[in-house]
Coordinates of C-alpha atoms and ligand atoms in Angstrom, one line a residue:
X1 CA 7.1 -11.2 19.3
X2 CA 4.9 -14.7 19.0
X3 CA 7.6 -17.1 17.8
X4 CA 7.5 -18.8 14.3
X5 CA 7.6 -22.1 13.7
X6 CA 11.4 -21.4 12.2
X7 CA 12.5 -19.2 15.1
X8 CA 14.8 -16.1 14.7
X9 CA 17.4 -18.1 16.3
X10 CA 17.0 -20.9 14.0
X11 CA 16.8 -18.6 11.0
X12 CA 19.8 -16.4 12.0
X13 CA 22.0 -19.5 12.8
X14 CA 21.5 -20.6 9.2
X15 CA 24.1 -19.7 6.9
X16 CA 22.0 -17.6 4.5
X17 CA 21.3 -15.1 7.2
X18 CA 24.2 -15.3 9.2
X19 CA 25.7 -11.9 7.5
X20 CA 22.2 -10.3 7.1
X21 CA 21.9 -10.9 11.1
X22 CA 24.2 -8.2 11.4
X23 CA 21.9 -5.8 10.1
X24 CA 19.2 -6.5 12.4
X25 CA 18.6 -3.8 15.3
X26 CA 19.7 -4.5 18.4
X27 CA 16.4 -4.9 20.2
X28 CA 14.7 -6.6 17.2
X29 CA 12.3 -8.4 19.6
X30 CA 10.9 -5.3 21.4
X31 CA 9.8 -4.3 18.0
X32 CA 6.7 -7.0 17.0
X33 CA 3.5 -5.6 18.3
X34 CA 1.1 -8.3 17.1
X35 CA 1.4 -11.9 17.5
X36 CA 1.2 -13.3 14.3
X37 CA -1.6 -15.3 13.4
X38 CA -2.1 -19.0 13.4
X39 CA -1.1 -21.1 10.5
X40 CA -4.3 -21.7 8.3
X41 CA -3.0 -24.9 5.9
X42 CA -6.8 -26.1 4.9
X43 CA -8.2 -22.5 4.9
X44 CA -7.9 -19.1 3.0
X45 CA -6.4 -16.6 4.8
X46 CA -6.3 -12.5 3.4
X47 CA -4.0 -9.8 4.5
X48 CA -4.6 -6.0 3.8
X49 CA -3.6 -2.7 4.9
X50 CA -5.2 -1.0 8.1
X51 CA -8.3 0.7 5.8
X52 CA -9.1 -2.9 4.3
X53 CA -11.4 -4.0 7.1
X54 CA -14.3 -3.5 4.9
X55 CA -12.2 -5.0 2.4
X56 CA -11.1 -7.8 3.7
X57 CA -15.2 -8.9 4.7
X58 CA -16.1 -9.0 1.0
X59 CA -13.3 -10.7 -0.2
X60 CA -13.8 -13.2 3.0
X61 CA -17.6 -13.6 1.5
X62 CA -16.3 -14.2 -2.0
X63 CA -13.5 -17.0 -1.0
X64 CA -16.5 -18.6 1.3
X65 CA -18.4 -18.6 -1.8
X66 CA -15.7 -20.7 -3.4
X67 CA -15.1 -17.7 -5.9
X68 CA -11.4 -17.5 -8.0
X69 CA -8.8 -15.6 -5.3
X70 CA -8.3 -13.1 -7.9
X71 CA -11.9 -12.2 -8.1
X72 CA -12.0 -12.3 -4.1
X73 CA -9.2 -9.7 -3.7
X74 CA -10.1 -7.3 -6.2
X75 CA -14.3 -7.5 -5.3
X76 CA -12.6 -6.6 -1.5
X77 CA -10.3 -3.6 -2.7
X78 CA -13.5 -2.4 -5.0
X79 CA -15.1 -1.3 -1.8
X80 CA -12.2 1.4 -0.8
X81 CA -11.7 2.1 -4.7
X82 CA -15.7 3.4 -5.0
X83 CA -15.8 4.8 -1.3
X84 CA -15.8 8.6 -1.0
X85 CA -14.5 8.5 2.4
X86 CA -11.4 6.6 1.8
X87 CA -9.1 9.8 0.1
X88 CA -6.2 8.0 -1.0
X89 CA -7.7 5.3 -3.4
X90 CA -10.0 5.6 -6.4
X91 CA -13.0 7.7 -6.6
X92 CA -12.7 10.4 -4.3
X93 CA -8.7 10.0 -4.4
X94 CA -7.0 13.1 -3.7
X95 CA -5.5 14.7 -7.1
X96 CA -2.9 16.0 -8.4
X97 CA -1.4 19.6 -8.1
X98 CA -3.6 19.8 -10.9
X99 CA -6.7 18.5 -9.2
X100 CA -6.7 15.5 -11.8
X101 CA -7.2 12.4 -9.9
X102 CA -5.0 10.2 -11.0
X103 CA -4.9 6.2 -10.0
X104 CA -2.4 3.0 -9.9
X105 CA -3.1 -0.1 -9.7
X106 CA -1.8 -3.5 -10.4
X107 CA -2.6 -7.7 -9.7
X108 CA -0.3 -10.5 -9.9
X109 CA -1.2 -14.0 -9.9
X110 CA 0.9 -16.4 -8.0
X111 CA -0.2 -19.5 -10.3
X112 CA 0.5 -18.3 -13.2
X113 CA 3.1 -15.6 -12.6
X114 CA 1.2 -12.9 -15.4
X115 CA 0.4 -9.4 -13.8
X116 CA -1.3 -6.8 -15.3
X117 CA -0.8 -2.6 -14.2
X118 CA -2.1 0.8 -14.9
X119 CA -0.5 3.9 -13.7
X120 CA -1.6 7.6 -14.3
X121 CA -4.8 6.4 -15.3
X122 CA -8.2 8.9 -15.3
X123 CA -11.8 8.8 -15.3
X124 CA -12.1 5.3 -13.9
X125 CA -13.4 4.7 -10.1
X126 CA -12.1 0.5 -10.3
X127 CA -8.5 1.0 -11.8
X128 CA -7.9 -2.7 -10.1
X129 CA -10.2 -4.1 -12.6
X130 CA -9.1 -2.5 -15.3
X131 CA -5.3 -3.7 -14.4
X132 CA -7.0 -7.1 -14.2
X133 CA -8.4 -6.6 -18.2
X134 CA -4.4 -6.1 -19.0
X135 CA -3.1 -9.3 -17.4
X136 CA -5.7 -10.9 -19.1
X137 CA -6.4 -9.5 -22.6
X138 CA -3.3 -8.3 -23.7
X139 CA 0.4 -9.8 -23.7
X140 CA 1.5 -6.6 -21.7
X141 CA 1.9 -6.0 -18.4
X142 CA 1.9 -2.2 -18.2
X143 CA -0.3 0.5 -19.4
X144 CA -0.2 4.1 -18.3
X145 CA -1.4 7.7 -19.0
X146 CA -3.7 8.1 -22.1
X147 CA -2.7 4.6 -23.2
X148 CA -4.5 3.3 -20.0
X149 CA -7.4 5.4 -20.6
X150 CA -8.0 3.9 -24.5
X151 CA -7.8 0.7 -23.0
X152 CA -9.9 0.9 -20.5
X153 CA -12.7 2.8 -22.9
X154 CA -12.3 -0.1 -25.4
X155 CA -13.4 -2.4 -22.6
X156 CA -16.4 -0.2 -21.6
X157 CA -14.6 2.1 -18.9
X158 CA -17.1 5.2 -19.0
X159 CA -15.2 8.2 -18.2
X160 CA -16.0 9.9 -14.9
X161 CA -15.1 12.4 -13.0
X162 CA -13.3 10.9 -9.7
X163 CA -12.8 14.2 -7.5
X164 CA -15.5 14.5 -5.2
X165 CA -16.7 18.0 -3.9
X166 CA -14.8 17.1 -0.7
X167 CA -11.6 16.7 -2.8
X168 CA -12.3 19.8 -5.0
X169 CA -12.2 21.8 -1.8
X170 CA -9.5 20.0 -0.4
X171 CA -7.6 20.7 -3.3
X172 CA -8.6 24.5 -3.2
X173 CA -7.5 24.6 0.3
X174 CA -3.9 23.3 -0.5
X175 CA -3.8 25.3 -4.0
X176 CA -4.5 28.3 -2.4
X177 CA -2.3 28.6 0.6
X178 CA 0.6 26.9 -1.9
X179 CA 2.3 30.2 -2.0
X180 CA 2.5 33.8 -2.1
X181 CA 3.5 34.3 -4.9
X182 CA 1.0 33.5 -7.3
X183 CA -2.6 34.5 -8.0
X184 CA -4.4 32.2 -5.7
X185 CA -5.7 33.2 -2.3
X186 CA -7.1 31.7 0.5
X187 CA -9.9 32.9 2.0
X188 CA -10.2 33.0 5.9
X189 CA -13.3 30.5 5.8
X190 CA -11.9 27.9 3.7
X191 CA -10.1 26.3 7.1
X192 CA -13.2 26.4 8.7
X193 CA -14.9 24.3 6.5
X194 CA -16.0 20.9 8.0
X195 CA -14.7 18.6 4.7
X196 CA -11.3 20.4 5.1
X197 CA -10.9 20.8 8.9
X198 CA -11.6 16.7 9.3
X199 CA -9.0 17.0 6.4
X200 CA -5.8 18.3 8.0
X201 CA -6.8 16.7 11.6
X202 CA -6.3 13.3 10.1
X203 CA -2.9 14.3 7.4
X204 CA -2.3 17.6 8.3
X205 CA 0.3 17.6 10.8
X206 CA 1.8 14.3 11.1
X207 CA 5.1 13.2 10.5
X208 CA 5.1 12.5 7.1
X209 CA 3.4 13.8 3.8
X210 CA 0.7 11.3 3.0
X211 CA 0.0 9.3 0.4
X212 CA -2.4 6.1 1.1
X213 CA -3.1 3.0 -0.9
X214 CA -4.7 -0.2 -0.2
X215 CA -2.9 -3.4 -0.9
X216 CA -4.7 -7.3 -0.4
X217 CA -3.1 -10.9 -1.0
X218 CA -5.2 -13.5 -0.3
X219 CA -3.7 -17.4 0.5
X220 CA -6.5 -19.6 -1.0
X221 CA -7.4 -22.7 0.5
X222 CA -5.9 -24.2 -2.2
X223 CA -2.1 -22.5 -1.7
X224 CA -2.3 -20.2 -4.6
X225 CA -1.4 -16.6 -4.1
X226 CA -2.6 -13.5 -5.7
X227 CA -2.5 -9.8 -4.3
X228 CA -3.7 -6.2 -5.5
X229 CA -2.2 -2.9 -4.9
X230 CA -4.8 0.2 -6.1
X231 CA -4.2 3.9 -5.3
X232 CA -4.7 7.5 -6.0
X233 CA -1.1 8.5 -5.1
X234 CA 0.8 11.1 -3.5
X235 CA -1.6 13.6 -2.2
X236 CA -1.3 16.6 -4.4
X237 CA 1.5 14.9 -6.9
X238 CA 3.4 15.8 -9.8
X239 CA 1.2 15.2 -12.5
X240 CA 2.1 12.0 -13.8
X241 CA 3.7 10.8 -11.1
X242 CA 3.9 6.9 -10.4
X243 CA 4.7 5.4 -7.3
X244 CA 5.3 1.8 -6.0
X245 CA 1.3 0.7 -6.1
X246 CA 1.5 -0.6 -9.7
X247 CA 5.0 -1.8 -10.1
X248 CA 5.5 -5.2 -9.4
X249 CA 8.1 -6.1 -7.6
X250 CA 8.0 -3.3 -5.5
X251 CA 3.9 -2.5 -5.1
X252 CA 3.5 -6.3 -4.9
X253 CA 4.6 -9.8 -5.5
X254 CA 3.2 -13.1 -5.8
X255 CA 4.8 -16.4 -6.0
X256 CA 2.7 -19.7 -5.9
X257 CA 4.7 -21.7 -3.5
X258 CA 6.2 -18.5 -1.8
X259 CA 4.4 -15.9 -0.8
X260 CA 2.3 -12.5 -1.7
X261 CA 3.6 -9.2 -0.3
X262 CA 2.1 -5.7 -1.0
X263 CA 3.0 -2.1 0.9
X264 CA 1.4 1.0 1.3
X265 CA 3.5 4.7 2.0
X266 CA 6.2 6.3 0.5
X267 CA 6.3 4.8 -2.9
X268 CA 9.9 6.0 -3.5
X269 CA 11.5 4.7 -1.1
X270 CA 10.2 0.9 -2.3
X271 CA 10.4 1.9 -5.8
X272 CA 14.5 1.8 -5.2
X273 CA 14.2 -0.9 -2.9
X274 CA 11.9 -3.5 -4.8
X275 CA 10.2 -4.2 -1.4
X276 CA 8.0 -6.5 -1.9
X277 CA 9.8 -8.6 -4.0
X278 CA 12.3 -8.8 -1.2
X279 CA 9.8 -9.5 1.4
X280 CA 8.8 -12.3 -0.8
X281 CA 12.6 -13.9 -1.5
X282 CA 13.4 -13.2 2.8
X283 CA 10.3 -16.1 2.6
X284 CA 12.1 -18.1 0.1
X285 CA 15.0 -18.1 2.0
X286 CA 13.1 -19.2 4.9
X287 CA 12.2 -16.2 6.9
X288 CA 8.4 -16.1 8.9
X289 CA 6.3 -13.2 7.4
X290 CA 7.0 -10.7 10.1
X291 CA 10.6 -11.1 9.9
X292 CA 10.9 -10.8 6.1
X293 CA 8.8 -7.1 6.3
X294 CA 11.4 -6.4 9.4
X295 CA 14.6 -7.4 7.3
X296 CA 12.8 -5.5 3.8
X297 CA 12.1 -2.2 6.0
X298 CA 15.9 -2.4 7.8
X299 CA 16.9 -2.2 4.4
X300 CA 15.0 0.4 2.8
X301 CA 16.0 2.0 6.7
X302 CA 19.9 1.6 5.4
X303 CA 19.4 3.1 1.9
X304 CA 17.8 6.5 3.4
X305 CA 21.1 7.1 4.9
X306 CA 22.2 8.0 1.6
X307 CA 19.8 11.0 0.9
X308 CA 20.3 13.0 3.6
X309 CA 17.2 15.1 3.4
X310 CA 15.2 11.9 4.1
X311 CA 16.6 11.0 7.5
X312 CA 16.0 12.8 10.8
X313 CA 18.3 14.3 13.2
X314 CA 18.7 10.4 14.5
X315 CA 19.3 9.2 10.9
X316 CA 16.0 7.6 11.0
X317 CA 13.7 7.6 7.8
X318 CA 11.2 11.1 7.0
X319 CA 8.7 9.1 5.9
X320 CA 7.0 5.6 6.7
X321 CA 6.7 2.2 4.5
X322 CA 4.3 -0.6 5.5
X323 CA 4.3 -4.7 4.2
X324 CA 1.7 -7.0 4.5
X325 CA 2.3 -10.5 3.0
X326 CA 1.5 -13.7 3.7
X327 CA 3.3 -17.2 3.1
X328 CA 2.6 -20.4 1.2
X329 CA 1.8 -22.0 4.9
X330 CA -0.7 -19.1 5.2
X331 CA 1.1 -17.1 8.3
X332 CA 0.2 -13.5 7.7
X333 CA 2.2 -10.5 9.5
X334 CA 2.0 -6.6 8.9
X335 CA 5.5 -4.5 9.5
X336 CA 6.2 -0.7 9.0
X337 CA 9.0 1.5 9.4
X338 CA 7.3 3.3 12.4
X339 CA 4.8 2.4 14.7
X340 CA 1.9 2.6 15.2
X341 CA 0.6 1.3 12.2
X342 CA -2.2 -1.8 11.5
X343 CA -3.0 -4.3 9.0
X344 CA -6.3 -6.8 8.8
X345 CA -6.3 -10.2 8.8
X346 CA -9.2 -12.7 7.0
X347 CA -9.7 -16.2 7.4
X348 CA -12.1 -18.8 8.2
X349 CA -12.9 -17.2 12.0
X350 CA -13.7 -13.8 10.4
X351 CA -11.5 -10.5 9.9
X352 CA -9.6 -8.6 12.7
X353 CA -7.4 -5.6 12.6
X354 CA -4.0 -6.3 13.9
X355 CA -0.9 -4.2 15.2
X356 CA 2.0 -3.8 12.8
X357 CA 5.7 -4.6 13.5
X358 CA 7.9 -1.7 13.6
X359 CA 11.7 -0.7 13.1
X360 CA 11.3 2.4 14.8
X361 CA 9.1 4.0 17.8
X362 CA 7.6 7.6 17.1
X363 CA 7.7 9.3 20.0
X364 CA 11.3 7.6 21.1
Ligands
LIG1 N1 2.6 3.8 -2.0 C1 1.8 4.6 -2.8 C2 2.5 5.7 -3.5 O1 3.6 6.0 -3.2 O2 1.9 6.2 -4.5

């Protein structure tokens, strides 16, 4: 692990973090898989999830341009919102058990502290901009369901249908082999069909049940810090069902002065766990980036001891949760529960995907 500028020994000799130091694992160090990057005081710096390379160039383009931060990071998390390709954000988003796609999204704006969120929300491919339209033309913070959907048609929101005929089949595929019991049945083909066999290569036999998002905080070169979390969900959810993407506190968190954090995974788990609003007071208190998403995963690790159907036979977590953030100083870092996992970084030398931090080693 790349020291900080406040190193862990610093940070854990101090007497805010001299009980939390207990919590840490053992072999802490051997767990960092990136060196963090450089301090960028006099430039912008972005942070995003692993499928935000794309992302993360248009919002590098827009900052360059001398565009508002807010306007940078959602214009980057547009790009995976109207791709196809990307299945677990926007248009193209895997649905519900229904086959209704269904989206979250939320921004928060470190300068001024507002935040706007939809959740549930239909028939929109950019749910990001139309959580943007709450923060800024209403008093509310959060709309959801059919609420979400007026708004978003009173501010010209056509509605369109967001499953793809990759999804539909997808869907079919997962309907259809759902059970026995019902009237539903898969044919042999279906498998063999080239949408769905790329389909369950990629989610269909890992360790945990997917569910994708993209989140992006930008650092301006100003200080001021903004992020954006936008998803379509659980794969195959409960109708209705609203994870961490739009909640702040939990989805994301921006502070002027602070920090921005953002995660992507199980949504439940940082629900409960307010993660990224944790990540972002571990920075108050004077963590580095990578060691605030360490000490926010260790404790969303210590909370899954409780519900036993979520830990292995180790007592380690089912399922994975990954943080991105960066701090006022503009030090990025990426950490997940597991590893193997990546996160971009943005700044003034270009965009580059990184390795994340990790609590845990897969195949240990
Ligand atoms: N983190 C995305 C979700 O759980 O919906």
């Amino acid at each position: 692990m790349t020291d900080s500028p406040l190193s862990r020994r610093q940070l854990l000799g101090t007497a805010a973090f001299a009980g939390a130091a207990a919590l840490l694992p053992r072999d802490l160090a051997g767990q960092a898989a990136a060196p963090a990057p450089a301090p960028a005081a006099n430039g912008f710096v972005i942070v995003t999830s692993a499928n935000g390379l794309e992302a993360a160039k248009v919002a590098r383009q827009a900052l360059i341009q001398g565009k508002d931060p807010l306007d940078a990071a959602i214009a980057g998390v547009n790009v995976a919102e109207l791709d196809p390709d990307d299945v677990t954000v926007g248009y193209g988003g895997i649905p519900n058990e229904e086959g209704v796609v269904e989206l979250d999204a939320a921004v928060m704006d470190g300068r001024t502290m507002r935040a706007g969120a939809v959740a549930a929300l239909t028939g929109v491919k950019t749910p990001s901009r139309v959580a943007r339209l709450v923060m800024d033309r209403t008093d509310r913070v959060f709309l959801v369901g059919a609420g979400a959907r007026r708004f978003a048609t009173a501010h010209g929101f056509p509605d369109e249908d967001l499953l793809t005929e990759k999804t539909r089949k997808i869907w079919l595929h997962w309907k259809n082999r759902l059970s026995d019991l019902d009237d539903w049945i898969e044919a042999a083909r279906d498998a063999e069909d080239p949408d769905v066999k790329r389909f369950l290569e990629k989610y269909g036999k890992g360790l945990f049940r997917p569910q994708g998002t993209i989140h992006l905080s930008v650092r301006s070169a100003k200080g001021d810090l903004v992020g954006v979390t936008t998803t379509s969900g659980l794969f195959f959810k409960i109708p209705g069902r609203v994870g961490d993407s739009p909640v702040v506190g939990a989805g994301l968190y921006s502070e002027n002065g602070v920090g921005s954090a953002g995660s992507t995974g199980r949504g439940e788990a940082n629900l409960v766990t307010c993660g990224s609003h944790t990540v972002v007071e571990y920075l108050r208190n004077g963590l580095a980036p990578e060691e605030a998403c360490l000490r926010a995963l260790k404790r969303i690790a210590e909370k899954t001891h409780l519900v036993p159907r979520h830990r292995d036979d180790k007592g380690r977590p089912t399922f994975n949760v990954n943080f991105y953030c960066v701090d006022a100083a503009g030090r990025a870092a990426g950490a997940a529960l597991w590893s193997g996992g990546k996160y971009v970084v943005g700044d003034t030398d270009g965009v580059r995907t990184l390795e994340s931090a990790w609590l845990y080693r897969k195949d240990a």
